[in-house]
Coordinates of C-alpha atoms in Angstrom, one line a residue:
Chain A
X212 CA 0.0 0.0 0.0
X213 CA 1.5 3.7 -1.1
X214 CA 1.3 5.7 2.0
X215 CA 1.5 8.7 -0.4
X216 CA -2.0 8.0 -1.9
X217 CA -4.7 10.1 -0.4
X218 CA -7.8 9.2 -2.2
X219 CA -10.0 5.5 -2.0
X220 CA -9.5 3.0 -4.4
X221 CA -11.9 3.0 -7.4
X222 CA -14.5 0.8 -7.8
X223 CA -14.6 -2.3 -9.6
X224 CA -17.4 -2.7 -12.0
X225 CA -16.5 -4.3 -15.3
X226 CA -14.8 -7.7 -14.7
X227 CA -12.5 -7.7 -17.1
X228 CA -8.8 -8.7 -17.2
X229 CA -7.1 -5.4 -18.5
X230 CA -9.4 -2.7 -16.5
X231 CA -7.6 0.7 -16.4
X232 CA -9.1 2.6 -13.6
X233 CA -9.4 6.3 -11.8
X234 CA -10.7 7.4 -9.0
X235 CA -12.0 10.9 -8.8
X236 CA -13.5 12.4 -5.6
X237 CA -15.8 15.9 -6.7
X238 CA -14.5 18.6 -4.7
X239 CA -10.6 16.9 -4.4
X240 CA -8.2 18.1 -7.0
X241 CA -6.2 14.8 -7.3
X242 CA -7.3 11.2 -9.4
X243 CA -6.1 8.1 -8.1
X244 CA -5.6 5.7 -10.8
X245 CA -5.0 1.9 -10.6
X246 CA -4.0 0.2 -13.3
X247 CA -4.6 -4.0 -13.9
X248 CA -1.2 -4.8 -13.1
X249 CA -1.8 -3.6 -9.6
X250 CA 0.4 -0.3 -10.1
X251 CA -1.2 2.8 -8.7
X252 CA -0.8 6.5 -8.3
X253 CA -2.0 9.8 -7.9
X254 CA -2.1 12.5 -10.1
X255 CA -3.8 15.9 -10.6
X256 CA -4.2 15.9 -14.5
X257 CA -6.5 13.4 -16.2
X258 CA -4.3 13.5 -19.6
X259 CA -1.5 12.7 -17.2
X260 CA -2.9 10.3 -15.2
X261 CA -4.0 8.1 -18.4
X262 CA -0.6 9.0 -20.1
X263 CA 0.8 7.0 -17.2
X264 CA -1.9 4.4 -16.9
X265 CA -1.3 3.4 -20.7
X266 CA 2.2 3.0 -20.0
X267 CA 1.9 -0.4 -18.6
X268 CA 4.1 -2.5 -18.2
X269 CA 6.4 0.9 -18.0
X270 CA 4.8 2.9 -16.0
X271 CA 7.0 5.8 -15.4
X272 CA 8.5 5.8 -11.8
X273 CA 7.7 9.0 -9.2
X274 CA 4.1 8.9 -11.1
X275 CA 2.2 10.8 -13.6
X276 CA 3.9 14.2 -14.6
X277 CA 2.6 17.0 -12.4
X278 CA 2.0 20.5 -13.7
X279 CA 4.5 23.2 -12.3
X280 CA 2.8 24.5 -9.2
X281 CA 4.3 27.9 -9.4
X282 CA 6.9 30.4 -11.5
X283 CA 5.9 32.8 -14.3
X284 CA 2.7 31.7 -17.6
X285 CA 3.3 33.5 -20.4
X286 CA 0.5 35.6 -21.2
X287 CA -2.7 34.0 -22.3
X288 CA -3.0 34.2 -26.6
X289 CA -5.8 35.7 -28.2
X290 CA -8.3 33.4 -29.4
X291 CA -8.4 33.8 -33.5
X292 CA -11.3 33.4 -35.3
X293 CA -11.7 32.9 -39.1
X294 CA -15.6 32.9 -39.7
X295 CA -17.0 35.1 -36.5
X296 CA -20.4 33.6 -36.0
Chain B
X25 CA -8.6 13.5 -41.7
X26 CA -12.4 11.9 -41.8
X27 CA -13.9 12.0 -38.0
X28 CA -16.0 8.9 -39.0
X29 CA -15.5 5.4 -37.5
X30 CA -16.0 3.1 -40.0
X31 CA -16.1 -0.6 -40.0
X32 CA -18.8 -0.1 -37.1
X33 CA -22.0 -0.9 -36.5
X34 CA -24.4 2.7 -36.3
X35 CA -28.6 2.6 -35.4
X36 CA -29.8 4.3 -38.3
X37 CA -33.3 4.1 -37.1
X38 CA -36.2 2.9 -34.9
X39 CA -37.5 -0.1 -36.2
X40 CA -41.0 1.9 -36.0
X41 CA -39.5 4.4 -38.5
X42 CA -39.5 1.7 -41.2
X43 CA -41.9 0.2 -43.0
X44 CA -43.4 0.0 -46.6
X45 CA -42.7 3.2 -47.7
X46 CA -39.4 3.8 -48.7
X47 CA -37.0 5.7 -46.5
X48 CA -33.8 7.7 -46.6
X49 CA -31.3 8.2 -44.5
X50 CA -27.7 9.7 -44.0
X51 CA -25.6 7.6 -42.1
X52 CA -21.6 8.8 -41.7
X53 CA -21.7 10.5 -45.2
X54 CA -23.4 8.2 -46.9
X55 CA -27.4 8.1 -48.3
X56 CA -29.0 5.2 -47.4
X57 CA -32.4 3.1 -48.4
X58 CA -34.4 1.7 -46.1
X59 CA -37.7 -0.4 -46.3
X60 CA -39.0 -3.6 -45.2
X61 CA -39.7 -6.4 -47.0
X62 CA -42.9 -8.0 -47.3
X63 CA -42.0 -11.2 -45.2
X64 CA -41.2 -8.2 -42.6
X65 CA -37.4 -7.7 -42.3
X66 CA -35.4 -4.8 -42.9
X67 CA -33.2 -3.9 -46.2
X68 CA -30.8 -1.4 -46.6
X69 CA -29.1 -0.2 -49.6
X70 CA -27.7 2.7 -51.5
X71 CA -30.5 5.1 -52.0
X72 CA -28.7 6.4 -55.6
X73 CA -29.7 4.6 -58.6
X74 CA -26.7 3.5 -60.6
X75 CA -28.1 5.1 -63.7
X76 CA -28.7 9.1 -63.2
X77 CA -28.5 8.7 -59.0
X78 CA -32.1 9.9 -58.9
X79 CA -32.8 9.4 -55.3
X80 CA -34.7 5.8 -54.4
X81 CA -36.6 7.5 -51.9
X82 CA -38.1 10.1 -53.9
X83 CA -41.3 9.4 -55.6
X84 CA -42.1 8.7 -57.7
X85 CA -39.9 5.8 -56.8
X86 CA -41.9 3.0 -55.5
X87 CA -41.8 -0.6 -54.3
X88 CA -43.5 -3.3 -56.2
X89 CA -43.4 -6.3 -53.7
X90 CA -39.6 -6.5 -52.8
X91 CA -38.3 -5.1 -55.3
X92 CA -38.0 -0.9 -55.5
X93 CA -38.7 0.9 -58.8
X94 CA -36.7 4.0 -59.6
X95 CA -39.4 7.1 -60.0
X96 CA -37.0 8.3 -63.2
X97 CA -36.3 5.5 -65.8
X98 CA -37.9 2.7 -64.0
X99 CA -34.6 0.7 -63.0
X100 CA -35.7 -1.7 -60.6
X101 CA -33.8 -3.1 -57.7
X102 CA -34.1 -5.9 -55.4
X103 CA -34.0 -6.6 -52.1
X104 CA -30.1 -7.5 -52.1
X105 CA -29.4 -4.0 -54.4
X106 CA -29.0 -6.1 -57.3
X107 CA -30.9 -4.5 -60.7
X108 CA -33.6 -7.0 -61.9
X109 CA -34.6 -5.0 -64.5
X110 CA -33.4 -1.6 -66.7
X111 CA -35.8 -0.2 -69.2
X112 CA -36.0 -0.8 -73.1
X113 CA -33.6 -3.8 -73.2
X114 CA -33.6 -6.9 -71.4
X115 CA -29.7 -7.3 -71.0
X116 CA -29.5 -6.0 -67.5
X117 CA -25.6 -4.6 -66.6
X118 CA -23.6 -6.3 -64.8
X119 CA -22.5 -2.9 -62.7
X120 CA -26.1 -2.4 -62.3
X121 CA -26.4 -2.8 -58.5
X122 CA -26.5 -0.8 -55.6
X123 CA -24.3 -1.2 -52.3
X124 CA -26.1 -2.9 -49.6
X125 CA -25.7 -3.1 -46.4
X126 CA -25.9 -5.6 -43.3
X127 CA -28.6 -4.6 -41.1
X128 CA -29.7 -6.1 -37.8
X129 CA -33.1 -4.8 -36.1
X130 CA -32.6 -5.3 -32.4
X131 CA -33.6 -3.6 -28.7
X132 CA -35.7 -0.9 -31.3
X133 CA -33.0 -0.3 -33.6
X134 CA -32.4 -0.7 -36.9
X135 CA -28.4 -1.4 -37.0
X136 CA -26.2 -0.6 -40.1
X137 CA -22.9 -1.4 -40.4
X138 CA -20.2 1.3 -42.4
X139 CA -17.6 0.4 -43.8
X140 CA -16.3 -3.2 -45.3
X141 CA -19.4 -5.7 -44.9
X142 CA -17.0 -8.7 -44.6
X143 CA -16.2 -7.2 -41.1
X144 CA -19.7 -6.7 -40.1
X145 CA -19.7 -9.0 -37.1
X146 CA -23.1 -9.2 -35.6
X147 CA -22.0 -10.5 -32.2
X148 CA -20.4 -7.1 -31.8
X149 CA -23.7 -5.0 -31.8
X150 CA -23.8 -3.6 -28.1
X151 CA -26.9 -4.2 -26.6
X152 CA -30.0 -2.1 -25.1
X153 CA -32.6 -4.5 -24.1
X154 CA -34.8 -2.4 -21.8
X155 CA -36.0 -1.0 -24.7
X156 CA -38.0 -3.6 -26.1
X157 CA -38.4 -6.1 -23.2
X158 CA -40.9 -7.3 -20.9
X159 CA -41.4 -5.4 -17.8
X160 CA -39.7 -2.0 -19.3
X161 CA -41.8 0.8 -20.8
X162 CA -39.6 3.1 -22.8
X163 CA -40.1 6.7 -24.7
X164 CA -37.8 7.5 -27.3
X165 CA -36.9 10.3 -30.2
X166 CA -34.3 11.7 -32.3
X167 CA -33.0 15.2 -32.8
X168 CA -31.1 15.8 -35.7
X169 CA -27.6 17.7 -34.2
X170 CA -25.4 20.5 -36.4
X171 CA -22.7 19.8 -34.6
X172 CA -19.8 16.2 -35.0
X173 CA -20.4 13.3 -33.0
X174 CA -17.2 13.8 -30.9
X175 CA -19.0 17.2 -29.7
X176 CA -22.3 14.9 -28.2
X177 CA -19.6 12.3 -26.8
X178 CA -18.0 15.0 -25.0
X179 CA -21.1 15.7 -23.9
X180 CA -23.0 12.4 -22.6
X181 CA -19.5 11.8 -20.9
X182 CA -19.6 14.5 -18.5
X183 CA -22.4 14.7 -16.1
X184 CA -21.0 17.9 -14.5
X185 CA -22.4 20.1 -17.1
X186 CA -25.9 19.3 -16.2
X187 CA -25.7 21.7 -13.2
X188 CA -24.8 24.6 -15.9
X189 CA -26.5 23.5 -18.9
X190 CA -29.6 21.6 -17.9
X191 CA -30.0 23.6 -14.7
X192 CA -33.2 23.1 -12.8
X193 CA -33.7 19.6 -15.4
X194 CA -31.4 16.6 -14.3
X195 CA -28.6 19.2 -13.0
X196 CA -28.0 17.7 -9.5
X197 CA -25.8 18.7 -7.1
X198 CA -22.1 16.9 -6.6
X199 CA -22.2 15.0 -3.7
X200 CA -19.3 15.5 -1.8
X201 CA -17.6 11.9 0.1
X202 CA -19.5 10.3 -4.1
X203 CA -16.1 9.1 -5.1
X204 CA -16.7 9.1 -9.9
X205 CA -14.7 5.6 -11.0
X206 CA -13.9 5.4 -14.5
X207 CA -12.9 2.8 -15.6
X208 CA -11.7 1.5 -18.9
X209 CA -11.4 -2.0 -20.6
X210 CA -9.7 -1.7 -23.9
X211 CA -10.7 -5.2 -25.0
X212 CA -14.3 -5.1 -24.5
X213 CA -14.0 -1.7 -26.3
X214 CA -16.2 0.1 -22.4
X215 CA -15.7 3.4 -20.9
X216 CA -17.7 3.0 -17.5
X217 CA -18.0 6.0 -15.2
X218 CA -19.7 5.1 -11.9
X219 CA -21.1 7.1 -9.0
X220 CA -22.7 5.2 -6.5
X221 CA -24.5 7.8 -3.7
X222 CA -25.2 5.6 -0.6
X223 CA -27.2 8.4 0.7
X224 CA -28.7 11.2 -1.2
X225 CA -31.8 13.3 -1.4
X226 CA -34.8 12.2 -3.5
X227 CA -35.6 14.1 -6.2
X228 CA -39.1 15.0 -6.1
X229 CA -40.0 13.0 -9.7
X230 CA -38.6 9.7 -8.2
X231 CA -40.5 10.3 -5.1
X232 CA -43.6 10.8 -7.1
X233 CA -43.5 8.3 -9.5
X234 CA -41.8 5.3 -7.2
X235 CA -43.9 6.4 -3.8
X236 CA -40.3 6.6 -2.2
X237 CA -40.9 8.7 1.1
X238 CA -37.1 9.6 2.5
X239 CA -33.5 9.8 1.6
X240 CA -32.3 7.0 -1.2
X241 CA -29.2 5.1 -2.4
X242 CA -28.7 6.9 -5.8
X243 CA -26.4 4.9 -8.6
X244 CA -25.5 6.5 -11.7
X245 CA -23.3 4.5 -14.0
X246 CA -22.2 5.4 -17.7
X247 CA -21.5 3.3 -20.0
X248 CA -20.4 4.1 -23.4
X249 CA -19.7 1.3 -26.1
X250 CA -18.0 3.9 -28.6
X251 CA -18.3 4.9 -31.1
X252 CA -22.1 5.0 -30.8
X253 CA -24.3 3.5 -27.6
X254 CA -24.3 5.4 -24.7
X255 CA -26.1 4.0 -21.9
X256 CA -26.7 5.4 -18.2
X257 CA -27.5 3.2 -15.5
X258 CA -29.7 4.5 -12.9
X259 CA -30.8 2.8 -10.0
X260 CA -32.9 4.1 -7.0
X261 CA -33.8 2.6 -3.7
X262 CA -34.6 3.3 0.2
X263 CA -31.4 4.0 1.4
X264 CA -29.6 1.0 2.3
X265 CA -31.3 -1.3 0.1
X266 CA -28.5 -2.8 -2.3
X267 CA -28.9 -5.9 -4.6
X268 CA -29.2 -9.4 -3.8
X269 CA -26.1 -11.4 -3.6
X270 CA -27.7 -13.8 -6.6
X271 CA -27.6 -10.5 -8.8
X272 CA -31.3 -9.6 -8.6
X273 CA -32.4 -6.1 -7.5
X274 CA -36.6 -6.2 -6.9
X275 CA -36.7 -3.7 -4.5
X276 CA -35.0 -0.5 -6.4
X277 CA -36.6 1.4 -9.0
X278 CA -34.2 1.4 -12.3
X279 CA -34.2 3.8 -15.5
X280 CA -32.0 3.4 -18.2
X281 CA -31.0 6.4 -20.7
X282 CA -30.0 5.3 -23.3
X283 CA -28.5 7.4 -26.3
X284 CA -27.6 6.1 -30.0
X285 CA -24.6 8.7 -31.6
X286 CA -24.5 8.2 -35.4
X287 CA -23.3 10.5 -37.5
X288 CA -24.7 11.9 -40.5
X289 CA -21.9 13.4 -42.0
X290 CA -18.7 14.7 -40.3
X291 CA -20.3 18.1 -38.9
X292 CA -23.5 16.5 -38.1
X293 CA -24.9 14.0 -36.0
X294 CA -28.5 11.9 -35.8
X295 CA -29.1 12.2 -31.8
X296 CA -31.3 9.1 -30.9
X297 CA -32.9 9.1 -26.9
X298 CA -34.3 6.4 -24.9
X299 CA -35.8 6.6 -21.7
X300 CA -36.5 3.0 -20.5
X301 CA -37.9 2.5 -16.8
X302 CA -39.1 -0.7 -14.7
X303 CA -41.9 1.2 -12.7
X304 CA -45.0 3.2 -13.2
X305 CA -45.1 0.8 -16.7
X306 CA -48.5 1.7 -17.5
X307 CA -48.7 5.2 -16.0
X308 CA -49.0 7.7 -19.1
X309 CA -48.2 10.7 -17.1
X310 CA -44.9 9.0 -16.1
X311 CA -44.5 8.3 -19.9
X312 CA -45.1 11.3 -20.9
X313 CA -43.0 13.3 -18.0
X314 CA -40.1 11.7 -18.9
X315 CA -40.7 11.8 -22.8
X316 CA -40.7 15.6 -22.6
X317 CA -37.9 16.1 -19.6
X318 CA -35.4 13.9 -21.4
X319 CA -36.3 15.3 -24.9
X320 CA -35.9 19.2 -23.5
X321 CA -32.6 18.0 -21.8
X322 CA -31.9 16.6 -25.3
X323 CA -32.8 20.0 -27.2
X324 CA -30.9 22.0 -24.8
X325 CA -27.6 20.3 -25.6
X326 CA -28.5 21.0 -29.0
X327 CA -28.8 24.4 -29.1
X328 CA -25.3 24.1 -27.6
X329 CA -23.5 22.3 -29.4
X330 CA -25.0 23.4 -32.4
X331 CA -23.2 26.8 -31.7
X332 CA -20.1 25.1 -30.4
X333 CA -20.1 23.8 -34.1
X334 CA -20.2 26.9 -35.6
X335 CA -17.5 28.2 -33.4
X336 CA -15.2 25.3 -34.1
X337 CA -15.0 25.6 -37.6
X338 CA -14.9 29.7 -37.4
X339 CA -11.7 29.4 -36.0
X340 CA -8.2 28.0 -37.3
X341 CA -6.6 24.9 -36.7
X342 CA -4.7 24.1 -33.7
X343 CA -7.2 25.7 -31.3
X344 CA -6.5 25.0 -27.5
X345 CA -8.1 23.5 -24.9
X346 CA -8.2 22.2 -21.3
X347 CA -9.0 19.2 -19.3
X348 CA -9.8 19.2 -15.8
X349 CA -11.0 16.0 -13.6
X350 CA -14.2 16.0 -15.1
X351 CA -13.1 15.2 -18.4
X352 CA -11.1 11.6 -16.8
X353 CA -14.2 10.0 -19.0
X354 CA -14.4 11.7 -21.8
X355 CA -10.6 11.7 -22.5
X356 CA -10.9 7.7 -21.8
X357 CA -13.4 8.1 -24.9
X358 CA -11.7 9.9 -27.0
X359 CA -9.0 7.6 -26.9
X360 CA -10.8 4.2 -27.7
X361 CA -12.7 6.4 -30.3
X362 CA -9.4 7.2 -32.1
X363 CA -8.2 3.5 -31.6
X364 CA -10.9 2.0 -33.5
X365 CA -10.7 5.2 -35.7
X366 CA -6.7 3.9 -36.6
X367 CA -7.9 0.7 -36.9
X368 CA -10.6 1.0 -39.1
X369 CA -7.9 3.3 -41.4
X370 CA -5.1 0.5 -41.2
X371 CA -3.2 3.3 -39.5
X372 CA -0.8 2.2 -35.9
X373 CA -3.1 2.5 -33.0
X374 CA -2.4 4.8 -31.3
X375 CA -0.6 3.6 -27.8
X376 CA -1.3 6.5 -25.6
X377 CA -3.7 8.9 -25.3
X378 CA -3.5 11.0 -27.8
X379 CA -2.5 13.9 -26.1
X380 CA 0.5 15.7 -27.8
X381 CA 2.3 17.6 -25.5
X382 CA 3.2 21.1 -26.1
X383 CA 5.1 23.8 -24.7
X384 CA 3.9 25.7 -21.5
X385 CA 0.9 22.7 -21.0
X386 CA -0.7 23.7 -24.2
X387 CA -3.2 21.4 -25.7
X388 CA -3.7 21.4 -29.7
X389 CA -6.5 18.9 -29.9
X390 CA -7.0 19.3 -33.6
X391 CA -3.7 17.9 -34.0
X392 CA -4.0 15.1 -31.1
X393 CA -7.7 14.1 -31.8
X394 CA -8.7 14.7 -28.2

């Protein structure tokens, strides 16, 4: 058991053999995903979480890449649009 | 770079759609015939005839027992697409014949299969049985939808834009503690995205039309056979009340949504609704509560993504976007949608989800199809 996980297990509905799952608790900003191998981790970006889900058998070690929590964004870009509705 | 899944099965229509008049539909770009022979089963087949392409469906095309007479020239075509007979000769061409297509009428549907007809496996056909079974009552429609499939997937996948879109409708409050599995098997080709409330409040239709006084156990699982049946689980009961060990569940009330995504051509999309419940069979106001509820709900996401659309292809390429924990389902989608869309193109699946990254967490989903 990963001490470092904070969030249940997901639930296990479909039987089959090479579930991926996540766990997602509304109002929690993390995703706990376990994959059918029996590797799991936490993560706080869907597209990272199944990025690292899919990597089985290699799932990366330390986890699903996390989003740098601080330090400068460049500005937003405008949004372009060809054919204004 | 086509949108459309090909080598799939699609509902085209309801089997009540379909009968002895002759009827057209688009079904991932291409026109189709439809009509029902007179032993009862249905045919489907390239509503073009070879000679001009005058429309089979238009009159004054016709059928003559099973065979369907071309309104313009009077080619005539039988149930299988092949020409019986041209006009003013009796050599009939050998290129005279029209595609046709497998078609399997089941749960309501009528099923088509796109794409190469040697692949058209009808064991695959995912299933929807509450919606022609005994002991079920079920409502259903269609609403034709300006907008691509993948826009309605999106959609159906996310139950957190209910609160925003469909407010005061189905929008029901997240319940906090209500862990949301997804989960994803790759083989069976099933994105299922569960939340089970153990203790919720009742909304007042359920209380009305199952006589449930007090708080309930609330299930709501989604699951999505892509690229085109979309099915939500919904199970009520007094709180506490949970199935029997054997599997069977008399005590809970149980609706099933059920939703049919077929496109018509790759910026629009045939939206088919079911409402199928296991209570209140024969109580019309039920019927008809839910019939205009679900289709309103239905119309609303219309009007949506109908302008979402439009905005889409108003802007250029590479457009960015985000995903946030609600979209852990939708993404799962997307991917086995683009797996069976690399399959069906002989192109490498793709391993991953197809998430390209990009500088400063920028997303480009035009170029990674998600």
């Amino acid at each position: 058991m990963n001490p470092d996980l904070t969030l249940p297990p997901p639930r296990r509905v479909l039987d089959g053999e090479r579930v991926l799952r996540v766990n997602w608790l509304p109002g929690s900003d993390r995703l706990r995903g376990l994959c059918h191998c029996g590797a799991e981790a936490e993560a706080s970006d869907p597209v990272e979480m199944w990025e690292w889900l899919l990597a089985h058998p290699d799932h990366p070690a330390g986890g699903p890449v996390e989003p740098p929590a601080s330090g400068p964004l460049p500005a937003p870009p405008a949004h372009l649009v060809t054919d204004p509705l | 770079m086509t949108s459309i899944v090909r080598n799939q099965w699609y509902v085209a229509a309801y089997g009540r759609e379909i009968g002895r008049d002759l009827f057209s539909r688009t079904i991932c770009g291409e026109s189709i015939l439809f009509w029902r022979t007179e032993a009862g089963p249905v045919t489907a087949m390239s509503d073009r005839c070879v000679h001009r392409r005058f429309p089979l469906s238009q009159q004054p095309s016709h059928l003559v027992g099973d065979t369907v007479v071309c309104g313009y020239h009077g080619f005539t075509y039988g149930a299988d697409g092949g020409c019986v007979a041209v006009p003013g000769q009796t050599r009939v061409p050998r290129t005279a014949r029209l595609k046709s297509y497998p078609v399997v009428e089941q749960d309501s549907f009528v099923w088509v299969f796109i794409g190469d007809a040697a692949l058209a496996d009808t064991t695959r056909i995912p299933r929807a049985p509450w919606l022609d079974l005994e002991g079920w009552t079920a409502v259903s429609g269609m609403e034709p939808l300006a907008a691509r499939a993948s826009l309605l997937v999106d959609n159906l996948m996310d139950l957190s834009h209910e609160t925003y879109l469909h407010g005061g409708y189905i929008g029901t409050p997240e319940v906090a503690n209500t862990p949301i599995t997804t989960e994803v098997d790759d083989e069976q080709g099933i994105v299922y995205v569960s939340r089970h409330m153990a203790d919720a409040e009742c909304p007042p239709f359920y209380a009305t039309s199952t006589g449930i006084t007090g708080r309930i156990t609330r299930w709501q699982d989604i699951e999505f056979t892509p690229p085109c049946l979309y099915k939500l689980h919904s199970r009520i009961a007094p709180v506490g009340v949970l199935p029997a060990a054997d599997g069977s569940d008399p005590d809970a009330f149980h609706v099933e949504v059920v939703y049919a995504i077929t496109p018509e051509t790759e910026s629009s999309t045939h939206d088919f609704w079911a409402v199928a419940r296991d209570f209140a069979l024969d109580d019309q106001g039920v019927s008809d509560f839910l019939a205009e509820n679900n289709r309103t709900v239905v119309l609303q996401d219309v009007v949506a993504l109908d302008v979402l659309e439009k905005v889409l292809t108003g802007e250029p390429d590479g457009y960015q976007e985000l995903s946030i924990n609600i979209d852990t389902g939708g993404l799962a989608a997307r991917r086995i949608i683009a797996r069976l869309a690399a399959q069906a193109t002989g192109d490498a699946a793709p391993a991953r989800t197809p998430a390209a990254r990009t500088p400063d967490d920028a997303r480009t989903p035009a170029a990674a199809g998600r």
